[in-house]
Tab-separated table of C-alpha atoms and ligand atoms in Angstrom:
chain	number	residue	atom	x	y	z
A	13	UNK	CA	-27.740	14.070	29.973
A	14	UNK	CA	-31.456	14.009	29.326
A	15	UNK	CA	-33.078	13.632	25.451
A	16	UNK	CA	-35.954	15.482	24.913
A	17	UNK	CA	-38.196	14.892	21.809
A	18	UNK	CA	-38.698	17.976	19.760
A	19	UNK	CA	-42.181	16.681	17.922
A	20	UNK	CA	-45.960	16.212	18.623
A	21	UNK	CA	-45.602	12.888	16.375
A	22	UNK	CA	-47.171	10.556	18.727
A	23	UNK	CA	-46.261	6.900	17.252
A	24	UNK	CA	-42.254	8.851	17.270
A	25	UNK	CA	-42.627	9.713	20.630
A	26	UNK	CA	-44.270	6.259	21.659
A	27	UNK	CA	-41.046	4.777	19.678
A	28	UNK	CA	-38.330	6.744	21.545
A	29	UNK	CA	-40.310	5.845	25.023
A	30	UNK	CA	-40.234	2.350	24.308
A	31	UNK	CA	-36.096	2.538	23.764
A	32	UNK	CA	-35.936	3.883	27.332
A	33	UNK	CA	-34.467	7.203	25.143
A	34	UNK	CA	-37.168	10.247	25.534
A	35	UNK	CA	-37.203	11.798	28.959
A	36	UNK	CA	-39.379	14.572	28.090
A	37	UNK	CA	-40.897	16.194	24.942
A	38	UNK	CA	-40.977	19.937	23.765
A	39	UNK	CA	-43.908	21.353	21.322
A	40	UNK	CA	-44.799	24.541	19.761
A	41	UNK	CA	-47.470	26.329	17.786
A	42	UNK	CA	-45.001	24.879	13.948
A	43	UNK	CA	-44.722	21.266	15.353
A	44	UNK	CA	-48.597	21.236	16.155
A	45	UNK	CA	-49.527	22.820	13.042
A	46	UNK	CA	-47.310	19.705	11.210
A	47	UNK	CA	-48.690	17.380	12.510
A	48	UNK	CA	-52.824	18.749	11.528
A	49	UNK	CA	-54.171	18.328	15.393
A	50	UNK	CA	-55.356	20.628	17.252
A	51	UNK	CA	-53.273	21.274	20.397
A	52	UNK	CA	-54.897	20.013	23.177
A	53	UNK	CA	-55.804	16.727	22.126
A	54	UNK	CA	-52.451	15.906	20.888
A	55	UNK	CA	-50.767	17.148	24.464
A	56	UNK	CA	-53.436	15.003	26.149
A	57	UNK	CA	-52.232	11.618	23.788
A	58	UNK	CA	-48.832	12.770	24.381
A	59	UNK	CA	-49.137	13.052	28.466
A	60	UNK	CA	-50.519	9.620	28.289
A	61	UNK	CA	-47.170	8.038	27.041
A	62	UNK	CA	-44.855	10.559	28.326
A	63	UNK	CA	-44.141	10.837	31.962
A	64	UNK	CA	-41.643	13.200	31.828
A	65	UNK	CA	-41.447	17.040	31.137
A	66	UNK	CA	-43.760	17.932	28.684
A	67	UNK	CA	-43.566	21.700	27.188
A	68	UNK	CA	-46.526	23.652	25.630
A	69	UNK	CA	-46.610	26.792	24.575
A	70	UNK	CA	-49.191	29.567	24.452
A	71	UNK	CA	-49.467	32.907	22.310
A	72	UNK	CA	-50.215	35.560	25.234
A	73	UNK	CA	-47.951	38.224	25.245
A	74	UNK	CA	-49.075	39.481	28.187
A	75	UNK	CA	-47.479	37.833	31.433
A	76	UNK	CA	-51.300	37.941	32.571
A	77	UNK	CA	-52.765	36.076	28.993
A	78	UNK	CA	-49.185	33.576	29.784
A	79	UNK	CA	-50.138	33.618	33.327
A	80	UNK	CA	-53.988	32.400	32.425
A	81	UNK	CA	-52.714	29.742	29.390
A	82	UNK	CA	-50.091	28.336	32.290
A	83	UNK	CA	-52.748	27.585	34.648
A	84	UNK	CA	-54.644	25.896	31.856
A	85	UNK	CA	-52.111	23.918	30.205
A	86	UNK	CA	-51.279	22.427	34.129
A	87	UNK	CA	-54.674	20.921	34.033
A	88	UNK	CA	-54.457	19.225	31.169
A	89	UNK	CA	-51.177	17.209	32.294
A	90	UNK	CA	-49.137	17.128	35.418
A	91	UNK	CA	-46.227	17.250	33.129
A	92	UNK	CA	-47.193	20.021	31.482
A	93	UNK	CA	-43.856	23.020	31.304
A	94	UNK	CA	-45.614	26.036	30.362
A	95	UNK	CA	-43.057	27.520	27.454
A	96	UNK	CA	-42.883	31.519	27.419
A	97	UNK	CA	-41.194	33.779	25.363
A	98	UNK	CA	-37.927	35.532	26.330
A	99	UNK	CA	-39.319	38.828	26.946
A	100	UNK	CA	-40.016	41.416	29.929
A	101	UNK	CA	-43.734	40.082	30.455
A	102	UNK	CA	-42.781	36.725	29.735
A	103	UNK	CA	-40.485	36.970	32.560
A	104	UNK	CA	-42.751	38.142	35.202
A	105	UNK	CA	-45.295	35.251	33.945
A	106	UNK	CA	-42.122	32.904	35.099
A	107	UNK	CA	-41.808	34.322	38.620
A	108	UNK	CA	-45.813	33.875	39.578
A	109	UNK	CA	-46.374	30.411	37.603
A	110	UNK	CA	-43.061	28.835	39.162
A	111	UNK	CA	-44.324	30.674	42.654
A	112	UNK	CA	-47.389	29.050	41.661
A	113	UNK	CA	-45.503	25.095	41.486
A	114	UNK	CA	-46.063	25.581	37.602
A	115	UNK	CA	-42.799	24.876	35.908
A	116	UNK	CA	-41.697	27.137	32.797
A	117	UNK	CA	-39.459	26.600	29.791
A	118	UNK	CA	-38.121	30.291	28.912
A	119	UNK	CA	-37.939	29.796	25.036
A	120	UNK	CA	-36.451	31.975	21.622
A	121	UNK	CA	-33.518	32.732	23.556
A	122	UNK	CA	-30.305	33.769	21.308
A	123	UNK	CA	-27.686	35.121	23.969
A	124	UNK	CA	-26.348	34.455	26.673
A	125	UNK	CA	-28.121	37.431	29.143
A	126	UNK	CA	-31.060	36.367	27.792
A	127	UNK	CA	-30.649	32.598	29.403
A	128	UNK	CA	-29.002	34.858	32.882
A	129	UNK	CA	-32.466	36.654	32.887
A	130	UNK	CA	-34.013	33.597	32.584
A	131	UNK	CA	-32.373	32.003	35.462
A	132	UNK	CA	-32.673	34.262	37.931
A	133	UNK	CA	-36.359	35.436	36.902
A	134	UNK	CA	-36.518	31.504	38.257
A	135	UNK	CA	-37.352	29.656	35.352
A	136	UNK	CA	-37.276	25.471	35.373
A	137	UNK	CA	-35.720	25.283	31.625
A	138	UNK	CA	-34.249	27.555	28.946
A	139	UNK	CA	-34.071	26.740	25.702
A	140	UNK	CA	-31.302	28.631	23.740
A	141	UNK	CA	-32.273	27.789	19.579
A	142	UNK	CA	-28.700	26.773	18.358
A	143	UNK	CA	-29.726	25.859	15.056
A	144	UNK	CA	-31.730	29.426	13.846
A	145	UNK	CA	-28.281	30.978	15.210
A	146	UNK	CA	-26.098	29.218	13.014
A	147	UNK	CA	-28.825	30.175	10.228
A	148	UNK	CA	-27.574	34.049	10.349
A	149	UNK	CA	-24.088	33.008	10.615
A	150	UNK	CA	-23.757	32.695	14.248
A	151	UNK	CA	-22.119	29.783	16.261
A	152	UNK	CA	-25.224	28.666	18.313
A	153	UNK	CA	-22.828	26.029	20.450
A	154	UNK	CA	-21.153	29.032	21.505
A	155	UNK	CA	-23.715	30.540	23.443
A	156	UNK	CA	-24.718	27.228	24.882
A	157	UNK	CA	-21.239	26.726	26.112
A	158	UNK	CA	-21.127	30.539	27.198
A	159	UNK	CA	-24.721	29.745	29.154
A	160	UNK	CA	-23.345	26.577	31.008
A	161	UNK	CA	-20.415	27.915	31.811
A	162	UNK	CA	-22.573	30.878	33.845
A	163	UNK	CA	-24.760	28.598	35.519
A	164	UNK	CA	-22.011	26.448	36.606
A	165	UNK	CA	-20.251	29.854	38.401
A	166	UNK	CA	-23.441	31.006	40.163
A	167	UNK	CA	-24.832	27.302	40.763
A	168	UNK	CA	-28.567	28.160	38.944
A	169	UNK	CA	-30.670	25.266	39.152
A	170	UNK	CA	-32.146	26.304	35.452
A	171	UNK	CA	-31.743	23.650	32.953
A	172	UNK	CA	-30.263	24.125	29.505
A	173	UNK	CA	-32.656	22.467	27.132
A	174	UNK	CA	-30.725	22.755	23.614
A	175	UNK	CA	-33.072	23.332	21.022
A	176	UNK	CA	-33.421	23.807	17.351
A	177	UNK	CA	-31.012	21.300	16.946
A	178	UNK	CA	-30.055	19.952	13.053
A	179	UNK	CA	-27.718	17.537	13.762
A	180	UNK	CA	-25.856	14.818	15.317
A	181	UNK	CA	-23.183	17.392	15.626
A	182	UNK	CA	-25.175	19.751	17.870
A	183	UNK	CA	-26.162	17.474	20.637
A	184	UNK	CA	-22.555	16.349	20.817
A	185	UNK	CA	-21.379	19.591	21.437
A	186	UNK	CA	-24.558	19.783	23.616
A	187	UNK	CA	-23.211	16.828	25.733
A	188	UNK	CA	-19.366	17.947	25.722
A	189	UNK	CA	-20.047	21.483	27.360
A	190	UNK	CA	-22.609	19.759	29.834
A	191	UNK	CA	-25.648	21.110	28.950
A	192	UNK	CA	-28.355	19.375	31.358
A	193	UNK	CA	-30.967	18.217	28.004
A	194	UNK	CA	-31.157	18.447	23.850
A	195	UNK	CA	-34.695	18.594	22.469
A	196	UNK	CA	-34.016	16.230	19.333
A	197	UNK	CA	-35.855	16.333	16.272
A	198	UNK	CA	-37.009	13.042	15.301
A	199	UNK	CA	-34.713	12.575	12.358
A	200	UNK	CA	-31.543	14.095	14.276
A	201	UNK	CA	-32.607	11.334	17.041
A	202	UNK	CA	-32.714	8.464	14.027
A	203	UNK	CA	-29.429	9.630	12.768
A	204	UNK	CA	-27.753	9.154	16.191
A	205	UNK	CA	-28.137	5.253	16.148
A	206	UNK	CA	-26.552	5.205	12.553
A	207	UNK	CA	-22.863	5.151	11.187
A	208	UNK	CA	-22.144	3.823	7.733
A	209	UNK	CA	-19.469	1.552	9.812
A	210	UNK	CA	-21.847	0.110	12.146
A	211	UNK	CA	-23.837	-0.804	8.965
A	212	UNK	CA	-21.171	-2.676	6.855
A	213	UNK	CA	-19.558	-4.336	9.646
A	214	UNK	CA	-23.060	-6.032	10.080
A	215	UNK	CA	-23.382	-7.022	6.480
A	216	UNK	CA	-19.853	-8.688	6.950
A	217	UNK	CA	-20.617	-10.582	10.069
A	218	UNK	CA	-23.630	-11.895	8.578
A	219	UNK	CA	-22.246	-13.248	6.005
A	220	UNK	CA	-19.179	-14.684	7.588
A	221	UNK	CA	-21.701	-16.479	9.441
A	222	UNK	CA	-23.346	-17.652	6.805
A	223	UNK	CA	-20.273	-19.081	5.407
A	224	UNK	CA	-18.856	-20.242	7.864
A	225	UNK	CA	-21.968	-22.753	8.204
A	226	UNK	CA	-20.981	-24.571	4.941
B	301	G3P	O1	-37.426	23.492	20.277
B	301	G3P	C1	-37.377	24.597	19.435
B	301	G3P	C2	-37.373	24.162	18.043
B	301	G3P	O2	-38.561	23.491	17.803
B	301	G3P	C3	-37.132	25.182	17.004
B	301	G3P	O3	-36.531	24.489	15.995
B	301	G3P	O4	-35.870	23.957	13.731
B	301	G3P	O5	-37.809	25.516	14.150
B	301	G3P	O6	-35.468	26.241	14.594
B	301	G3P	P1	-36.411	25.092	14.537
């Protein structure tokens, strides 16, 4: 299974490289915004620490304006995924960038046909949002189990990136039903090293040691 990191925080992203834990990192217009840079310089200063997958997105809405933003975004890294929206134009913009050797990351996807469009429209990654499901009261796991489970019977090569994940909870579900990546929020990714446990039974041992010394 392959972690993602779901930021454009660049010393977090440095931090998660160094551990040997971040195999690629995905971005959007929100995650930019947070962050107060403006997009291209922070994809550049991310491509120079990250080697692996790297998604940006754009704001055509035409597969033409997608098409055009693609093209660009490949020439600022060699990493770069070019993210698109799950819609009708997004998905032609899939078929010609991926004809193209430009990898995509079909993204706001909620359901199941949605992520069987994706697939066979060709696209590298989808990214079902698990977490704004189980917002209105929906079980987002579900449809990423539902997803995996289809790509597994018809052998796509897509990947399932899991994204808007909240918790600990999601990319273990994530990892049970086999989905190929989870796009972790930094503070989900700090959470996963922790257990209250892990914590005390170092106090203890430390100061055993200490007493044992005397
Ligand atoms: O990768 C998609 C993700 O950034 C969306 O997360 O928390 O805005 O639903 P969220």
């Amino acid at each position: 299974m392959k972690f993602f990191l779901d930021s454009a925080n660049v010393e977090k992203i440095k931090n998660a490289v160094g551990l040997g834990l971040c195999d690629g990192v995905t971005t959007n217009p929100t995650i930019i915004m947070k962050e107060g840079k403006e997009q291209k310089s922070v994809i550049l200063e991310i491509a120079k620490i990250m080697k692996g997958p790297l998604s940006v997105e754009g704001i055509g809405e035409t597969a033409e304006q997608m098409v055009k933003d693609g093209e660009e975004f490949a020439k600022w890294a060699p990493n770069a995924v070019v993210k698109i929206p799950m819609t009708a134009e997004g998905l032609k913009a899939v078929r010609i960038l991926e004809k193209k050797g430009i990898k995509t990351n079909v993204t706001l996807v909620f359901s199941a046909s949605q992520a069987l469009l994706a697939a066979k429209a060709g696209a590298s990654f989808v990214s079902p949002f698990v977490g704004r499901l189980d917002d209105i009261g929906q079980d987002g796991m579900k449809v990423v189990e539902d997803i995996a489970q289809i790509y597994r019977n018809y052998g796509f090569k897509t990947e399932i990136i899991v994204a808007s994940v909240r918790s600990t909870a999601h990319v273990e579900r994530a990892a049970k039903c086999g989905a190929h990546i989870a796009t972790i929020p930094p503070k989900v990714f700090e959470e996963m090293f922790r257990h209250q446990l892990t914590d005390r039974g170092i106090a203890r041992f430390l100061e055993d040691y200490k007493k044992a010394k005397k």
